C-alpha cells in the first residue's frame, strides 16, 4: 500500500491511503489519525489500511483527488532520523576532493549520523536557507521507516522491521562541513531539515525492484529542469538496509517510526572510478558535490556552483513501466525571511 | 509549575502536574494528555496547567500521591535531543586524557551533537547495556525544553523559548568513542538512550538559582551510594542555554519539544586546573571519565573503573533549603537480555 500525510491544521497532518497510480486517496482516520499512530500500532492498523488500499483500487470507497502538492513529508516530524552513508563510492569521492583516503574499515563498518527529525520539509515546499555562501546541496537518497527494533537486533530482525520505503532530499550545507566535522561531534548546522517524498510505500509495492535490502531502480535527479542523475540505487550500495538498521540498533533499541537513510546514491563508472555526468553518457550524480569533485579531479577546479536562491531540484523514482512510485520531491531554494 | 509523565499503557505516558514538594500530583488530561501535546500548544495550555498547579498547592483539587518510580522521562520520546558541551573544562579534560589540546575556537563556538530521542530511559529504570567492555559512563547534565524557535533566532528569542528545565543522565559508552569519532560523523553507538529527571520544572520554580541562562546550584552525583560530584552548574558554563539554543537554530528552526542539553557539568579546581575528588575536598565530577583523566594525569593510569553491571548512579539537585527540585535519576546498570 501507499501512504501519505496531507496538510491540515495540525503538526502531524492527516494520514491517507493513496492509490497505486497516485491519483486518488482516502482518509485513514478511522484507523489511525497520523502515520506515527499507525506505526505505533502497526500490527493492528496495517491490515486495516491494506484493506482500505484494496477497496480504493477497486473504487469501492469514496475517494478524493490526490495532489502531491498537498502532502507533507509522510512523517512531518519523527522521533528518529539516522542517515547512513551506504554508497561508499560517494564517501570516497567526497574524501578524495579534500585529499583524504578511504580507510579500509569504511567498507566493513557503516558510517551513520544522527539527523534532526523535529521538522521535516514538505516535498513540494521550499528549501529555506540563510545564505548561498553555505554551499547548499541536495542529496538524493532512499530511506526506510522501521517498527520497533530490539537492542542488538540480528540482520533478520532488522529486515523484518522494515515497514515503509520513501525518497529523501537530505539537504546539506557543504561550506559548513569542514569546520563542523573538524570539531569531532559530527554534523549539526551543516545538515538542516530534510524533505521526504510525498508518498511512502510498503516494500511489496516495489515488486521485484525490492530484494529485501535494496531498491534496484534509478534515482532520477534533475536540477533546474535538466537531468542530473540516474544512478541505480541497487548498485554499489555497500551496506543494505538490514545492515544499516542492525548497525543503528547495536547498543540501543529503535522505536517505531525510526527513519534510516541510505546516504547519497552513487554509482562508480565503468572503469571503477568516478561516474561520468549524464551529458557525457554516464549515470550522473545524486548531489552536486560529486560532480564538483569530478570536475576538480579532471580540470583542477569545480565549475558547477552549489544551489542558488531560486534554483529547483527534483528527485523521483519510476517503476519499470515509467510510473512514479513515490511522487516527486520538487523544491526551490529560498532565502530565509525573504 | 512542575510536570511529570506517569507510566500508563501508551508510549507517551500521562501528563501530571506535581506539587512543589514532589509528594502529590494531579492529572493534566483535561488540558493536555501528554507533555508533547502541552508543548505543541503551550500558549493555551500552560496557563491552565499553572492554574491547576496553584490549586494543587492549595489542596483545592483531588490529588494522588506522586512516586518518582512511577515516572517516565518527562518526554518519554522527543522529536529532538541536541546536547551541547558547554562546560569547556570537561572537554579540555577529556581531550587532555588522549593528549589533544583544546582549540581556541572551542571557547567561542559551541560543541553540540544530535542525540537519539526516540526512546528515553525512565529515571528510575535500568541502564541496559550490551557489554561492560564498552566503558559505560554517566554524564550528569542540565537540559531545557524549548518551544518553537525560528531559524536564525537571536539570543533573546532563544531565551524566550525556554519552557522547562530538567536533569539528564547522558549515558555514554567511552570505549566506542575513539573509533566512532575517528570516522568523522560524530557519536552514534557510543551514545545510547539517555534518562531525564522524574520532574521537569518551569524556570520560575528555580527562583534566584535561574538567571535566565544557567542554573546556579550543585549537581549532586553519587555512584553506588557514595558522593561523587557536587559541581555547581552555574560555574564554568562557557555557553549558557540561550547561546546553545541560538547555535542549534542557526540554519534551521527548532520545533516545540526540542531538548537542549548543557553537556557534563564540570568545575575547574581553585588553581584553574582539573577539580579534585570529593574525598580530597574538591567538588568532584559529573562523569567517571573526568576522574579517570585526573588519575591518569597524576599517577599515570586510571584507577577508577567504568560502570559494571549492578552499579548504581544517582543524579539530583536540591534547592537552598535542601529540597529535591526535579526528583532523582537513580539507575542500575543491567546486562541486555539479562
PDB file of C-alpha atoms in Angstrom, chain B residues 35-292:
ATOM      1  CA  UNK B  35       3.745  16.742  27.663  1.00  0.00           C
ATOM      2  CA  UNK B  36       4.366  16.950  23.914  1.00  0.00           C
ATOM      3  CA  UNK B  37       0.718  17.938  23.396  1.00  0.00           C
ATOM      4  CA  UNK B  38       1.147  20.662  26.024  1.00  0.00           C
ATOM      5  CA  UNK B  39       4.311  21.946  24.356  1.00  0.00           C
ATOM      6  CA  UNK B  40       2.647  21.892  20.921  1.00  0.00           C
ATOM      7  CA  UNK B  41       0.022  24.335  22.203  1.00  0.00           C
ATOM      8  CA  UNK B  42       1.875  25.914  25.136  1.00  0.00           C
ATOM      9  CA  UNK B  43       0.356  29.391  24.930  1.00  0.00           C
ATOM     10  CA  UNK B  44      -3.093  27.953  25.525  1.00  0.00           C
ATOM     11  CA  UNK B  45      -2.252  25.029  27.752  1.00  0.00           C
ATOM     12  CA  UNK B  46       0.378  26.483  30.096  1.00  0.00           C
ATOM     13  CA  UNK B  47      -1.954  28.977  31.845  1.00  0.00           C
ATOM     14  CA  UNK B  48      -4.393  26.160  32.554  1.00  0.00           C
ATOM     15  CA  UNK B  49      -1.640  23.942  33.916  1.00  0.00           C
ATOM     16  CA  UNK B  50      -0.421  26.832  36.050  1.00  0.00           C
ATOM     17  CA  UNK B  51      -3.922  27.243  37.495  1.00  0.00           C
ATOM     18  CA  UNK B  52      -4.012  23.527  38.223  1.00  0.00           C
ATOM     19  CA  UNK B  53      -0.616  23.730  39.945  1.00  0.00           C
ATOM     20  CA  UNK B  54      -1.898  26.611  42.043  1.00  0.00           C
ATOM     21  CA  UNK B  55      -4.980  24.628  43.073  1.00  0.00           C
ATOM     22  CA  UNK B  56      -2.795  21.623  43.834  1.00  0.00           C
ATOM     23  CA  UNK B  57      -0.651  23.666  46.235  1.00  0.00           C
ATOM     24  CA  UNK B  58      -3.805  24.915  47.950  1.00  0.00           C
ATOM     25  CA  UNK B  59      -5.224  21.403  48.212  1.00  0.00           C
ATOM     26  CA  UNK B  60      -8.186  22.595  46.157  1.00  0.00           C
ATOM     27  CA  UNK B  61      -8.152  19.630  43.729  1.00  0.00           C
ATOM     28  CA  UNK B  62      -8.262  15.887  44.427  1.00  0.00           C
ATOM     29  CA  UNK B  63      -4.646  14.736  44.236  1.00  0.00           C
ATOM     30  CA  UNK B  64      -2.895  11.409  44.213  1.00  0.00           C
ATOM     31  CA  UNK B  65       0.407  10.506  45.813  1.00  0.00           C
ATOM     32  CA  UNK B  66       3.368  11.133  43.471  1.00  0.00           C
ATOM     33  CA  UNK B  67       6.036   8.441  43.364  1.00  0.00           C
ATOM     34  CA  UNK B  68       9.163   9.153  41.365  1.00  0.00           C
ATOM     35  CA  UNK B  69       9.328   5.454  40.496  1.00  0.00           C
ATOM     36  CA  UNK B  70       6.095   5.786  38.534  1.00  0.00           C
ATOM     37  CA  UNK B  71       7.519   8.453  36.239  1.00  0.00           C
ATOM     38  CA  UNK B  72       8.879   8.100  32.748  1.00  0.00           C
ATOM     39  CA  UNK B  73      11.232  10.740  31.428  1.00  0.00           C
ATOM     40  CA  UNK B  74       9.064  13.886  31.104  1.00  0.00           C
ATOM     41  CA  UNK B  75       9.185  13.403  27.335  1.00  0.00           C
ATOM     42  CA  UNK B  76       9.419   9.600  27.010  1.00  0.00           C
ATOM     43  CA  UNK B  77      10.302  10.196  23.381  1.00  0.00           C
ATOM     44  CA  UNK B  78      11.029  13.528  21.753  1.00  0.00           C
ATOM     45  CA  UNK B  79      11.417  14.955  18.285  1.00  0.00           C
ATOM     46  CA  UNK B  80      14.825  16.416  19.072  1.00  0.00           C
ATOM     47  CA  UNK B  81      17.605  15.962  21.614  1.00  0.00           C
ATOM     48  CA  UNK B  82      20.620  18.128  20.900  1.00  0.00           C
ATOM     49  CA  UNK B  83      23.331  18.084  23.506  1.00  0.00           C
ATOM     50  CA  UNK B  84      25.881  20.835  23.860  1.00  0.00           C
ATOM     51  CA  UNK B  85      29.190  20.555  25.631  1.00  0.00           C
ATOM     52  CA  UNK B  86      29.037  23.903  27.377  1.00  0.00           C
ATOM     53  CA  UNK B  87      31.413  23.178  30.257  1.00  0.00           C
ATOM     54  CA  UNK B  88      34.573  23.532  28.257  1.00  0.00           C
ATOM     55  CA  UNK B  89      36.588  22.327  31.260  1.00  0.00           C
ATOM     56  CA  UNK B  90      35.065  18.890  30.686  1.00  0.00           C
ATOM     57  CA  UNK B  91      36.052  18.945  27.028  1.00  0.00           C
ATOM     58  CA  UNK B  92      39.588  20.080  27.868  1.00  0.00           C
ATOM     59  CA  UNK B  93      39.995  17.289  30.415  1.00  0.00           C
ATOM     60  CA  UNK B  94      38.683  14.545  28.149  1.00  0.00           C
ATOM     61  CA  UNK B  95      40.928  15.754  25.336  1.00  0.00           C
ATOM     62  CA  UNK B  96      43.932  16.003  27.651  1.00  0.00           C
ATOM     63  CA  UNK B  97      43.404  12.349  28.543  1.00  0.00           C
ATOM     64  CA  UNK B  98      44.151  11.464  24.940  1.00  0.00           C
ATOM     65  CA  UNK B  99      46.930  14.026  24.510  1.00  0.00           C
ATOM     66  CA  UNK B 100      44.907  16.530  22.465  1.00  0.00           C
ATOM     67  CA  UNK B 101      44.913  20.265  23.108  1.00  0.00           C
ATOM     68  CA  UNK B 102      41.786  22.393  23.244  1.00  0.00           C
ATOM     69  CA  UNK B 103      41.422  24.521  20.083  1.00  0.00           C
ATOM     70  CA  UNK B 104      40.779  28.197  20.884  1.00  0.00           C
ATOM     71  CA  UNK B 105      37.573  28.084  18.825  1.00  0.00           C
ATOM     72  CA  UNK B 106      36.055  25.718  21.391  1.00  0.00           C
ATOM     73  CA  UNK B 107      35.700  28.718  23.731  1.00  0.00           C
ATOM     74  CA  UNK B 108      33.710  30.761  21.193  1.00  0.00           C
ATOM     75  CA  UNK B 109      31.859  28.182  19.041  1.00  0.00           C
ATOM     76  CA  UNK B 110      29.731  25.671  20.982  1.00  0.00           C
ATOM     77  CA  UNK B 111      30.205  21.939  20.542  1.00  0.00           C
ATOM     78  CA  UNK B 112      26.886  20.191  20.014  1.00  0.00           C
ATOM     79  CA  UNK B 113      25.827  16.739  18.873  1.00  0.00           C
ATOM     80  CA  UNK B 114      22.500  15.403  17.691  1.00  0.00           C
ATOM     81  CA  UNK B 115      21.362  12.674  20.079  1.00  0.00           C
ATOM     82  CA  UNK B 116      18.872   9.861  19.681  1.00  0.00           C
ATOM     83  CA  UNK B 117      15.486  10.856  21.080  1.00  0.00           C
ATOM     84  CA  UNK B 118      13.132   8.025  20.103  1.00  0.00           C
ATOM     85  CA  UNK B 119      13.290   6.106  23.343  1.00  0.00           C
ATOM     86  CA  UNK B 120      14.477   7.702  26.574  1.00  0.00           C
ATOM     87  CA  UNK B 121      15.138   5.669  29.702  1.00  0.00           C
ATOM     88  CA  UNK B 122      12.897   6.033  32.745  1.00  0.00           C
ATOM     89  CA  UNK B 123      14.574   7.986  35.558  1.00  0.00           C
ATOM     90  CA  UNK B 124      14.350   5.003  37.894  1.00  0.00           C
ATOM     91  CA  UNK B 125      14.675   2.354  35.188  1.00  0.00           C
ATOM     92  CA  UNK B 126      17.792   0.375  34.367  1.00  0.00           C
ATOM     93  CA  UNK B 127      20.630   1.379  32.093  1.00  0.00           C
ATOM     94  CA  UNK B 128      20.615  -1.632  29.793  1.00  0.00           C
ATOM     95  CA  UNK B 129      23.967  -2.265  28.154  1.00  0.00           C
ATOM     96  CA  UNK B 130      25.372  -4.915  25.867  1.00  0.00           C
ATOM     97  CA  UNK B 131      28.831  -5.212  27.416  1.00  0.00           C
ATOM     98  CA  UNK B 132      30.893  -3.840  30.312  1.00  0.00           C
ATOM     99  CA  UNK B 133      33.735  -3.624  27.804  1.00  0.00           C
ATOM    100  CA  UNK B 134      32.008  -0.629  26.209  1.00  0.00           C
ATOM    101  CA  UNK B 135      33.193   1.656  29.038  1.00  0.00           C
ATOM    102  CA  UNK B 136      29.785   2.547  30.474  1.00  0.00           C
ATOM    103  CA  UNK B 137      29.763   6.045  31.957  1.00  0.00           C
ATOM    104  CA  UNK B 138      27.225   8.500  33.282  1.00  0.00           C
ATOM    105  CA  UNK B 139      27.103  12.200  32.360  1.00  0.00           C
ATOM    106  CA  UNK B 140      25.121  14.450  34.694  1.00  0.00           C
ATOM    107  CA  UNK B 141      23.751  17.453  32.852  1.00  0.00           C
ATOM    108  CA  UNK B 142      21.053  20.110  32.826  1.00  0.00           C
ATOM    109  CA  UNK B 143      18.641  20.287  29.903  1.00  0.00           C
ATOM    110  CA  UNK B 144      15.956  22.703  28.792  1.00  0.00           C
ATOM    111  CA  UNK B 145      12.874  22.029  26.694  1.00  0.00           C
ATOM    112  CA  UNK B 146      12.044  24.711  24.144  1.00  0.00           C
ATOM    113  CA  UNK B 147       9.005  25.944  22.324  1.00  0.00           C
ATOM    114  CA  UNK B 148       9.204  26.707  18.615  1.00  0.00           C
ATOM    115  CA  UNK B 149      12.390  28.587  17.729  1.00  0.00           C
ATOM    116  CA  UNK B 150      12.692  30.291  14.329  1.00  0.00           C
ATOM    117  CA  UNK B 151      15.696  29.697  12.088  1.00  0.00           C
ATOM    118  CA  UNK B 152      18.392  32.235  12.867  1.00  0.00           C
ATOM    119  CA  UNK B 153      16.890  33.101  16.252  1.00  0.00           C
ATOM    120  CA  UNK B 154      18.560  35.836  18.257  1.00  0.00           C
ATOM    121  CA  UNK B 155      19.820  35.241  21.763  1.00  0.00           C
ATOM    122  CA  UNK B 156      16.692  36.970  23.082  1.00  0.00           C
ATOM    123  CA  UNK B 157      14.348  34.810  21.011  1.00  0.00           C
ATOM    124  CA  UNK B 158      16.236  31.731  22.172  1.00  0.00           C
ATOM    125  CA  UNK B 159      15.945  32.740  25.829  1.00  0.00           C
ATOM    126  CA  UNK B 160      12.221  33.410  25.459  1.00  0.00           C
ATOM    127  CA  UNK B 161      11.668  29.925  24.033  1.00  0.00           C
ATOM    128  CA  UNK B 162      12.835  28.106  27.184  1.00  0.00           C
ATOM    129  CA  UNK B 163       9.822  26.288  28.628  1.00  0.00           C
ATOM    130  CA  UNK B 164      11.139  23.728  31.115  1.00  0.00           C
ATOM    131  CA  UNK B 165      14.298  22.680  32.901  1.00  0.00           C
ATOM    132  CA  UNK B 166      15.282  19.140  33.900  1.00  0.00           C
ATOM    133  CA  UNK B 167      18.263  16.908  34.672  1.00  0.00           C
ATOM    134  CA  UNK B 168      19.818  14.344  32.341  1.00  0.00           C
ATOM    135  CA  UNK B 169      21.950  11.270  32.584  1.00  0.00           C
ATOM    136  CA  UNK B 170      23.528  11.185  29.144  1.00  0.00           C
ATOM    137  CA  UNK B 171      24.750   7.597  29.200  1.00  0.00           C
ATOM    138  CA  UNK B 172      28.000   7.236  27.269  1.00  0.00           C
ATOM    139  CA  UNK B 173      29.989   4.250  26.042  1.00  0.00           C
ATOM    140  CA  UNK B 174      33.562   5.557  26.270  1.00  0.00           C
ATOM    141  CA  UNK B 175      35.269   2.589  24.678  1.00  0.00           C
ATOM    142  CA  UNK B 176      33.271   3.024  21.468  1.00  0.00           C
ATOM    143  CA  UNK B 177      34.059   6.721  21.123  1.00  0.00           C
ATOM    144  CA  UNK B 178      37.580   6.791  19.684  1.00  0.00           C
ATOM    145  CA  UNK B 179      36.722   4.653  16.641  1.00  0.00           C
ATOM    146  CA  UNK B 180      33.369   6.339  16.172  1.00  0.00           C
ATOM    147  CA  UNK B 181      34.690   9.885  16.368  1.00  0.00           C
ATOM    148  CA  UNK B 182      37.600   8.968  14.090  1.00  0.00           C
ATOM    149  CA  UNK B 183      35.075   8.168  11.363  1.00  0.00           C
ATOM    150  CA  UNK B 184      34.070  11.817  11.440  1.00  0.00           C
ATOM    151  CA  UNK B 185      30.274  11.545  11.672  1.00  0.00           C
ATOM    152  CA  UNK B 186      30.008  12.070  15.447  1.00  0.00           C
ATOM    153  CA  UNK B 187      28.520   9.866  18.147  1.00  0.00           C
ATOM    154  CA  UNK B 188      26.016   7.141  17.414  1.00  0.00           C
ATOM    155  CA  UNK B 189      26.571   3.755  19.042  1.00  0.00           C
ATOM    156  CA  UNK B 190      28.601   5.447  21.785  1.00  0.00           C
ATOM    157  CA  UNK B 191      25.588   7.491  22.910  1.00  0.00           C
ATOM    158  CA  UNK B 192      22.732   5.101  23.712  1.00  0.00           C
ATOM    159  CA  UNK B 193      19.446   6.216  25.283  1.00  0.00           C
ATOM    160  CA  UNK B 194      19.565   8.971  27.933  1.00  0.00           C
ATOM    161  CA  UNK B 195      17.405   9.351  31.056  1.00  0.00           C
ATOM    162  CA  UNK B 196      15.821  12.541  32.337  1.00  0.00           C
ATOM    163  CA  UNK B 197      14.722  13.537  35.847  1.00  0.00           C
ATOM    164  CA  UNK B 198      11.252  12.448  37.025  1.00  0.00           C
ATOM    165  CA  UNK B 199      10.097  16.060  37.019  1.00  0.00           C
ATOM    166  CA  UNK B 200      10.547  18.969  34.609  1.00  0.00           C
ATOM    167  CA  UNK B 201      10.023  22.462  36.039  1.00  0.00           C
ATOM    168  CA  UNK B 202       9.331  25.889  34.634  1.00  0.00           C
ATOM    169  CA  UNK B 203      12.315  28.192  35.164  1.00  0.00           C
ATOM    170  CA  UNK B 204      10.457  30.296  37.758  1.00  0.00           C
ATOM    171  CA  UNK B 205      10.449  27.271  40.087  1.00  0.00           C
ATOM    172  CA  UNK B 206      14.207  27.716  40.397  1.00  0.00           C
ATOM    173  CA  UNK B 207      13.858  31.184  41.891  1.00  0.00           C
ATOM    174  CA  UNK B 208      17.137  33.105  42.087  1.00  0.00           C
ATOM    175  CA  UNK B 209      19.078  29.960  41.097  1.00  0.00           C
ATOM    176  CA  UNK B 210      17.933  30.628  37.492  1.00  0.00           C
ATOM    177  CA  UNK B 211      19.463  33.720  35.903  1.00  0.00           C
ATOM    178  CA  UNK B 212      17.825  33.272  32.506  1.00  0.00           C
ATOM    179  CA  UNK B 213      20.621  31.170  31.128  1.00  0.00           C
ATOM    180  CA  UNK B 214      22.173  28.961  33.809  1.00  0.00           C
ATOM    181  CA  UNK B 215      21.196  27.035  36.939  1.00  0.00           C
ATOM    182  CA  UNK B 216      23.326  28.128  39.890  1.00  0.00           C
ATOM    183  CA  UNK B 217      23.128  25.035  42.060  1.00  0.00           C
ATOM    184  CA  UNK B 218      25.307  21.985  42.693  1.00  0.00           C
ATOM    185  CA  UNK B 219      24.765  18.873  40.577  1.00  0.00           C
ATOM    186  CA  UNK B 220      24.686  16.097  43.150  1.00  0.00           C
ATOM    187  CA  UNK B 221      26.056  12.842  41.772  1.00  0.00           C
ATOM    188  CA  UNK B 222      26.636   9.633  43.658  1.00  0.00           C
ATOM    189  CA  UNK B 223      27.900   6.261  42.456  1.00  0.00           C
ATOM    190  CA  UNK B 224      26.963   3.140  44.387  1.00  0.00           C
ATOM    191  CA  UNK B 225      25.701   5.345  47.209  1.00  0.00           C
ATOM    192  CA  UNK B 226      28.934   7.312  47.650  1.00  0.00           C
ATOM    193  CA  UNK B 227      29.098  11.039  46.860  1.00  0.00           C
ATOM    194  CA  UNK B 228      30.967  11.508  43.595  1.00  0.00           C
ATOM    195  CA  UNK B 229      30.237  15.041  42.448  1.00  0.00           C
ATOM    196  CA  UNK B 230      28.721  18.360  43.511  1.00  0.00           C
ATOM    197  CA  UNK B 231      29.961  20.689  40.775  1.00  0.00           C
ATOM    198  CA  UNK B 232      27.966  23.907  40.529  1.00  0.00           C
ATOM    199  CA  UNK B 233      26.087  24.070  37.234  1.00  0.00           C
ATOM    200  CA  UNK B 234      26.297  27.867  37.236  1.00  0.00           C
ATOM    201  CA  UNK B 235      30.104  27.906  37.317  1.00  0.00           C
ATOM    202  CA  UNK B 236      32.398  27.438  34.304  1.00  0.00           C
ATOM    203  CA  UNK B 237      29.445  27.092  31.902  1.00  0.00           C
ATOM    204  CA  UNK B 238      31.090  28.728  28.898  1.00  0.00           C
ATOM    205  CA  UNK B 239      27.890  28.791  26.815  1.00  0.00           C
ATOM    206  CA  UNK B 240      24.561  29.337  28.543  1.00  0.00           C
ATOM    207  CA  UNK B 241      21.260  27.944  27.285  1.00  0.00           C
ATOM    208  CA  UNK B 242      20.272  30.902  25.093  1.00  0.00           C
ATOM    209  CA  UNK B 243      23.673  30.605  23.387  1.00  0.00           C
ATOM    210  CA  UNK B 244      23.221  26.847  22.881  1.00  0.00           C
ATOM    211  CA  UNK B 245      19.688  27.250  21.506  1.00  0.00           C
ATOM    212  CA  UNK B 246      20.746  30.011  19.102  1.00  0.00           C
ATOM    213  CA  UNK B 247      23.620  27.808  17.934  1.00  0.00           C
ATOM    214  CA  UNK B 248      21.217  24.931  17.259  1.00  0.00           C
ATOM    215  CA  UNK B 249      18.837  27.218  15.354  1.00  0.00           C
ATOM    216  CA  UNK B 250      21.430  28.908  13.145  1.00  0.00           C
ATOM    217  CA  UNK B 251      20.456  27.071   9.940  1.00  0.00           C
ATOM    218  CA  UNK B 252      17.083  25.527  10.823  1.00  0.00           C
ATOM    219  CA  UNK B 253      14.055  26.096  13.021  1.00  0.00           C
ATOM    220  CA  UNK B 254      13.604  24.050  16.200  1.00  0.00           C
ATOM    221  CA  UNK B 255      10.174  22.582  16.902  1.00  0.00           C
ATOM    222  CA  UNK B 256       8.362  22.719  20.220  1.00  0.00           C
ATOM    223  CA  UNK B 257       9.585  19.951  22.481  1.00  0.00           C
ATOM    224  CA  UNK B 258      13.217  20.233  21.405  1.00  0.00           C
ATOM    225  CA  UNK B 259      15.518  19.286  24.285  1.00  0.00           C
ATOM    226  CA  UNK B 260      18.846  21.106  24.519  1.00  0.00           C
ATOM    227  CA  UNK B 261      21.465  19.733  26.912  1.00  0.00           C
ATOM    228  CA  UNK B 262      24.300  21.509  28.675  1.00  0.00           C
ATOM    229  CA  UNK B 263      26.858  18.738  28.421  1.00  0.00           C
ATOM    230  CA  UNK B 264      28.560  17.295  31.503  1.00  0.00           C
ATOM    231  CA  UNK B 265      28.654  19.785  34.353  1.00  0.00           C
ATOM    232  CA  UNK B 266      32.277  20.398  35.284  1.00  0.00           C
ATOM    233  CA  UNK B 267      34.082  22.901  37.529  1.00  0.00           C
ATOM    234  CA  UNK B 268      37.767  23.744  37.407  1.00  0.00           C
ATOM    235  CA  UNK B 269      39.883  23.455  40.535  1.00  0.00           C
ATOM    236  CA  UNK B 270      40.941  26.502  42.570  1.00  0.00           C
ATOM    237  CA  UNK B 271      44.195  26.623  40.583  1.00  0.00           C
ATOM    238  CA  UNK B 272      42.384  26.605  37.267  1.00  0.00           C
ATOM    239  CA  UNK B 273      43.344  23.000  36.605  1.00  0.00           C
ATOM    240  CA  UNK B 274      41.187  19.908  36.983  1.00  0.00           C
ATOM    241  CA  UNK B 275      38.974  19.846  40.066  1.00  0.00           C
ATOM    242  CA  UNK B 276      39.744  17.487  42.919  1.00  0.00           C
ATOM    243  CA  UNK B 277      37.718  14.445  44.022  1.00  0.00           C
ATOM    244  CA  UNK B 278      35.190  14.905  46.810  1.00  0.00           C
ATOM    245  CA  UNK B 279      37.316  12.672  49.059  1.00  0.00           C
ATOM    246  CA  UNK B 280      40.117  15.230  48.737  1.00  0.00           C
ATOM    247  CA  UNK B 281      37.900  18.199  49.499  1.00  0.00           C
ATOM    248  CA  UNK B 282      37.010  19.075  45.896  1.00  0.00           C
ATOM    249  CA  UNK B 283      33.626  19.268  44.200  1.00  0.00           C
ATOM    250  CA  UNK B 284      34.250  16.029  42.359  1.00  0.00           C
ATOM    251  CA  UNK B 285      32.901  15.162  38.916  1.00  0.00           C
ATOM    252  CA  UNK B 286      29.743  14.514  36.918  1.00  0.00           C
ATOM    253  CA  UNK B 287      31.159  11.588  34.920  1.00  0.00           C
ATOM    254  CA  UNK B 288      33.701   8.869  35.543  1.00  0.00           C
ATOM    255  CA  UNK B 289      35.994   9.756  32.680  1.00  0.00           C
ATOM    256  CA  UNK B 290      36.964  13.051  34.334  1.00  0.00           C
ATOM    257  CA  UNK B 291      38.124  11.295  37.489  1.00  0.00           C
ATOM    258  CA  UNK B 292      39.939   8.727  35.371  1.00  0.00           C
TER     259      UNK B 292
END
